[in-house]
Short mmCIF file of N, CA and C in Angstrom, two decimals:
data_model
loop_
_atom_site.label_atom_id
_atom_site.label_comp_id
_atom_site.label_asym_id
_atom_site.label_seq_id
_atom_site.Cartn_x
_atom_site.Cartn_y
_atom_site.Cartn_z
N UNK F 16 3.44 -115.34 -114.44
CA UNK F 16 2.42 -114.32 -114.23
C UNK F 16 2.10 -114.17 -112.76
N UNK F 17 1.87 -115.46 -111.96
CA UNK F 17 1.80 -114.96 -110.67
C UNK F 17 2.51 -114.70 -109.48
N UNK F 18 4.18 -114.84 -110.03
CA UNK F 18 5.22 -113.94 -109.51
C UNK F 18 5.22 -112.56 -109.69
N UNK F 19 5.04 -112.49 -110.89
CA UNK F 19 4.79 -110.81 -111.07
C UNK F 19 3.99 -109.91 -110.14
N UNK F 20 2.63 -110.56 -110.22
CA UNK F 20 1.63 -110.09 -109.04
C UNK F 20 1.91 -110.26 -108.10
N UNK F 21 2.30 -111.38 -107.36
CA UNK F 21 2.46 -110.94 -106.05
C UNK F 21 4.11 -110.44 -105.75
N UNK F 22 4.89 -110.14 -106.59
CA UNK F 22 6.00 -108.73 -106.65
C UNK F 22 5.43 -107.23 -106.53
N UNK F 23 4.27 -107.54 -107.37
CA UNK F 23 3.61 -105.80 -107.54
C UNK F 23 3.08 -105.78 -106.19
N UNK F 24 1.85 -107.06 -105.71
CA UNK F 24 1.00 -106.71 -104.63
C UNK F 24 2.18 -106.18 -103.66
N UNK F 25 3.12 -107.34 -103.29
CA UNK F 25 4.26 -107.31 -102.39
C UNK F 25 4.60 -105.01 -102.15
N UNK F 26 5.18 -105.03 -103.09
CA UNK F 26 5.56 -103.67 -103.44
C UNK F 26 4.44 -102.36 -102.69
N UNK F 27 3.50 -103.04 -103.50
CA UNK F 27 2.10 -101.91 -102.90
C UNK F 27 1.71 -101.54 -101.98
N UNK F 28 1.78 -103.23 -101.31
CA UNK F 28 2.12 -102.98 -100.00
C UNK F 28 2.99 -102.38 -99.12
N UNK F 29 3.93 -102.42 -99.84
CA UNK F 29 5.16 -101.82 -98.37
C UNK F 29 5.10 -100.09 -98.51
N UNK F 30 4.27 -99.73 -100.17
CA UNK F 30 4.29 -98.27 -100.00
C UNK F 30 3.00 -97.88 -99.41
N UNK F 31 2.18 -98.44 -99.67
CA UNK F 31 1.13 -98.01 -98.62
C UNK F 31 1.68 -97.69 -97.20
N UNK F 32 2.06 -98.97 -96.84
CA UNK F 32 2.49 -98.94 -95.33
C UNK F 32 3.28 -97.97 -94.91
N UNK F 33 4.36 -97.47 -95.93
CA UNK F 33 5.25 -96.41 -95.38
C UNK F 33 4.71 -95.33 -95.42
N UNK F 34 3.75 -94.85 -96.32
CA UNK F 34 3.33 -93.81 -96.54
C UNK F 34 2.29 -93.54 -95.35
N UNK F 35 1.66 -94.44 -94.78
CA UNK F 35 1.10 -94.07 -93.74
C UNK F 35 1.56 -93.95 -92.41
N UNK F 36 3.03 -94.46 -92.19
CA UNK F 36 3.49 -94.27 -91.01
C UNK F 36 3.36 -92.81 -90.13
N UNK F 37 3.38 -92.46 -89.33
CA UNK F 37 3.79 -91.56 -88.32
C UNK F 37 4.89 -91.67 -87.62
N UNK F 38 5.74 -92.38 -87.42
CA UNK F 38 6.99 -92.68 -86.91
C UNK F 38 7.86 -91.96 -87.17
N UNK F 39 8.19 -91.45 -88.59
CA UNK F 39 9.47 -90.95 -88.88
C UNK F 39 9.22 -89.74 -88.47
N UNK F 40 8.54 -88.51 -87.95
CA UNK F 40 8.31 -87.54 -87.34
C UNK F 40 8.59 -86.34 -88.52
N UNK F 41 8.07 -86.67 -90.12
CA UNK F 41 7.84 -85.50 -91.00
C UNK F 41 6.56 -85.08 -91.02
N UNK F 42 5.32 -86.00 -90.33
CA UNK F 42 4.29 -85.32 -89.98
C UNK F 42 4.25 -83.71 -89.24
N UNK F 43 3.21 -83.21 -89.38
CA UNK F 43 2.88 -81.36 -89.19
C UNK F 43 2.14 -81.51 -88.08
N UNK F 44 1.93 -80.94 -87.23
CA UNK F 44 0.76 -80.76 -86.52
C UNK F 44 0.09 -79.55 -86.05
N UNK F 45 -1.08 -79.64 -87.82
CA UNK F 45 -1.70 -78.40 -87.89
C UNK F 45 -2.75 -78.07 -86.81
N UNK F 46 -2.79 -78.76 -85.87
CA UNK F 46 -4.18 -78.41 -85.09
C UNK F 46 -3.30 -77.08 -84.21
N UNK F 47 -1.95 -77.61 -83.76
CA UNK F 47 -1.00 -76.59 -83.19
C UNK F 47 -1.33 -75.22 -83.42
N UNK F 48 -1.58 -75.20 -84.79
CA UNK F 48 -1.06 -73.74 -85.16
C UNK F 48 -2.72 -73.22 -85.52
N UNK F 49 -3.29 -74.02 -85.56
CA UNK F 49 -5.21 -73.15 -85.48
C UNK F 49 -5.47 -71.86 -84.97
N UNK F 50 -5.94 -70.74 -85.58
CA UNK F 50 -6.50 -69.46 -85.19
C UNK F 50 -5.22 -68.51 -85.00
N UNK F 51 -3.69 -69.51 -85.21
CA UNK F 51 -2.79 -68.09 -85.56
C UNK F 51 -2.56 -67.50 -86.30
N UNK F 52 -3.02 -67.49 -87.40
CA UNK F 52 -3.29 -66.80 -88.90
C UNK F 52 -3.66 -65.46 -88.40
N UNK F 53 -4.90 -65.30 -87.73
CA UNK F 53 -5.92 -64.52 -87.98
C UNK F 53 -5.95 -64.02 -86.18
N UNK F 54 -4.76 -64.41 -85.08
CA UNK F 54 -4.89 -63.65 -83.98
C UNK F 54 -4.40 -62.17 -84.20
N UNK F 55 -5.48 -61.42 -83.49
CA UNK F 55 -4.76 -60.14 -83.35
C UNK F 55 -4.49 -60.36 -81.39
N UNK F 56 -3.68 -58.66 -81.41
CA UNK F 56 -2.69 -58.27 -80.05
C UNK F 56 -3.78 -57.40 -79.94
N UNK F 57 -4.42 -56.68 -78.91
CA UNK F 57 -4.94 -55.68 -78.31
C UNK F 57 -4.29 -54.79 -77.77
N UNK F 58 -4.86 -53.49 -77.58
CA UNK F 58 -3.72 -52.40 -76.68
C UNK F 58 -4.56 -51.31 -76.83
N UNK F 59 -4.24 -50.81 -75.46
CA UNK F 59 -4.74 -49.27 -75.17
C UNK F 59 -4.08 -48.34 -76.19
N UNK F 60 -5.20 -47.22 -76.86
CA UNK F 60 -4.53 -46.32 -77.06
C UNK F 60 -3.53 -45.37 -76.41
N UNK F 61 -3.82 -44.91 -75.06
CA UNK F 61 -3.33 -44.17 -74.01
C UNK F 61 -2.10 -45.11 -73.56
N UNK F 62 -2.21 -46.51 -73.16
CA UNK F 62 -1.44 -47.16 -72.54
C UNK F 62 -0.77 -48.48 -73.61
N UNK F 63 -0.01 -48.22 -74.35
CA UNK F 63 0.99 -49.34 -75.40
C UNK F 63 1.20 -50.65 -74.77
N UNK F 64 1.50 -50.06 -73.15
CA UNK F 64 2.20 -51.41 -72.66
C UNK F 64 1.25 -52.50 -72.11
N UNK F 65 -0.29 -52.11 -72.03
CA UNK F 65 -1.30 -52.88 -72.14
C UNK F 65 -1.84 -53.19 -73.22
N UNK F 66 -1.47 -55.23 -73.03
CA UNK F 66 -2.14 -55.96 -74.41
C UNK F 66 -2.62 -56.83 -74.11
N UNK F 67 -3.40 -57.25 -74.58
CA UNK F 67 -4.24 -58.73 -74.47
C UNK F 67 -4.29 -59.30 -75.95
N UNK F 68 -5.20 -60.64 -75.85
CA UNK F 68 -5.55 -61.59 -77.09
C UNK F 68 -6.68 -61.26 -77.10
N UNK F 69 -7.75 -60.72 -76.43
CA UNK F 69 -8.82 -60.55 -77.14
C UNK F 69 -9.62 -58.99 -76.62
N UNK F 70 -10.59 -58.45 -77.01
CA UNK F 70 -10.94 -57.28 -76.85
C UNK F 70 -11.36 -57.40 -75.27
N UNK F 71 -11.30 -55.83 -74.67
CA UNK F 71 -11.80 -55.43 -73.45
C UNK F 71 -11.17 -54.60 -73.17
N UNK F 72 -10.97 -53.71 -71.85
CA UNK F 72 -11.33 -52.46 -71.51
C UNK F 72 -9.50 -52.39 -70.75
N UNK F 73 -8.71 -51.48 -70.90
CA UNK F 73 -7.80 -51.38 -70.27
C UNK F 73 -7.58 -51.09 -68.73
N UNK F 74 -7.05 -51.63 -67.84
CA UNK F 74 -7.19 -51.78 -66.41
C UNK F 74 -6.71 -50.25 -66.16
N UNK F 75 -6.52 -49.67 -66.71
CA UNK F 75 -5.56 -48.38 -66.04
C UNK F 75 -6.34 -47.00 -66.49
N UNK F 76 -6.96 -47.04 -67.59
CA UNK F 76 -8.05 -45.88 -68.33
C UNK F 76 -9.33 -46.40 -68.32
N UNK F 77 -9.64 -47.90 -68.58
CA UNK F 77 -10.96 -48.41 -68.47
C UNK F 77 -11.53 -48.22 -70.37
N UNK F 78 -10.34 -47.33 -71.33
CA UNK F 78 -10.44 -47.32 -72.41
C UNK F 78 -10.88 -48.37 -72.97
N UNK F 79 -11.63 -48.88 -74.41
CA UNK F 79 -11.72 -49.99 -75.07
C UNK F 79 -10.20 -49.98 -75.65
N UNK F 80 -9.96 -51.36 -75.78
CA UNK F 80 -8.70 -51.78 -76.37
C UNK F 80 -9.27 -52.07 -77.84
N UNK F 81 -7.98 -51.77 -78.46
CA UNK F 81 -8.12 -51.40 -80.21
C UNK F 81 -6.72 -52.55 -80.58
N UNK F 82 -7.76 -53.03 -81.61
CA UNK F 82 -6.72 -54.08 -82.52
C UNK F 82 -4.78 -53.10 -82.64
N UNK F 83 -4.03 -53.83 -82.39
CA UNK F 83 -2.82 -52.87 -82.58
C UNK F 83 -2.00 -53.13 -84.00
N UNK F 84 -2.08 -52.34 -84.69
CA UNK F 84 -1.43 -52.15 -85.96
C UNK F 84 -0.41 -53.21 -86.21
N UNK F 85 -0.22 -53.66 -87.49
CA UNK F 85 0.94 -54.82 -87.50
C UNK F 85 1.97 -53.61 -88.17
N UNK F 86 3.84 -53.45 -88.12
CA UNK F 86 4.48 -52.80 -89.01
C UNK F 86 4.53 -53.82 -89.71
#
């Protein structure tokens, strides 16, 4: 009986342990990818080739910049 147990503890152990590693590099790293879901591109109506990441006024018309359409 107390080969058995400490076979199981033995066991439990080593999956715990692996399962928590970080070493083997199949970890994600979601902090990376935070707020790219939901970024929009900015852009002049008048001027396409002006874009930014967040709202404000185009340097060339002084237009407000408008979220730009996804196709």
């Amino acid at each position: 009986m107390k080969k058995t147990t400490l076979i199981t503890a033995t066991a439990l152990l080593f999956v715990f342990a692996s399962c928590g590693s970080k070493s083997n590099g199949s970890e994600h790293d979601h902090a990376a990818h935070e707020g790219t879901e939901h970024a929009h591109v900015y852009t002049c109506p008048m001027h396409p080739e002006v874009t930014a990441d967040k709202p404000g006024q185009c340097p060339k018309c002084n237009m407000d910049l408008v979220i730009k359409e996804s196709k």
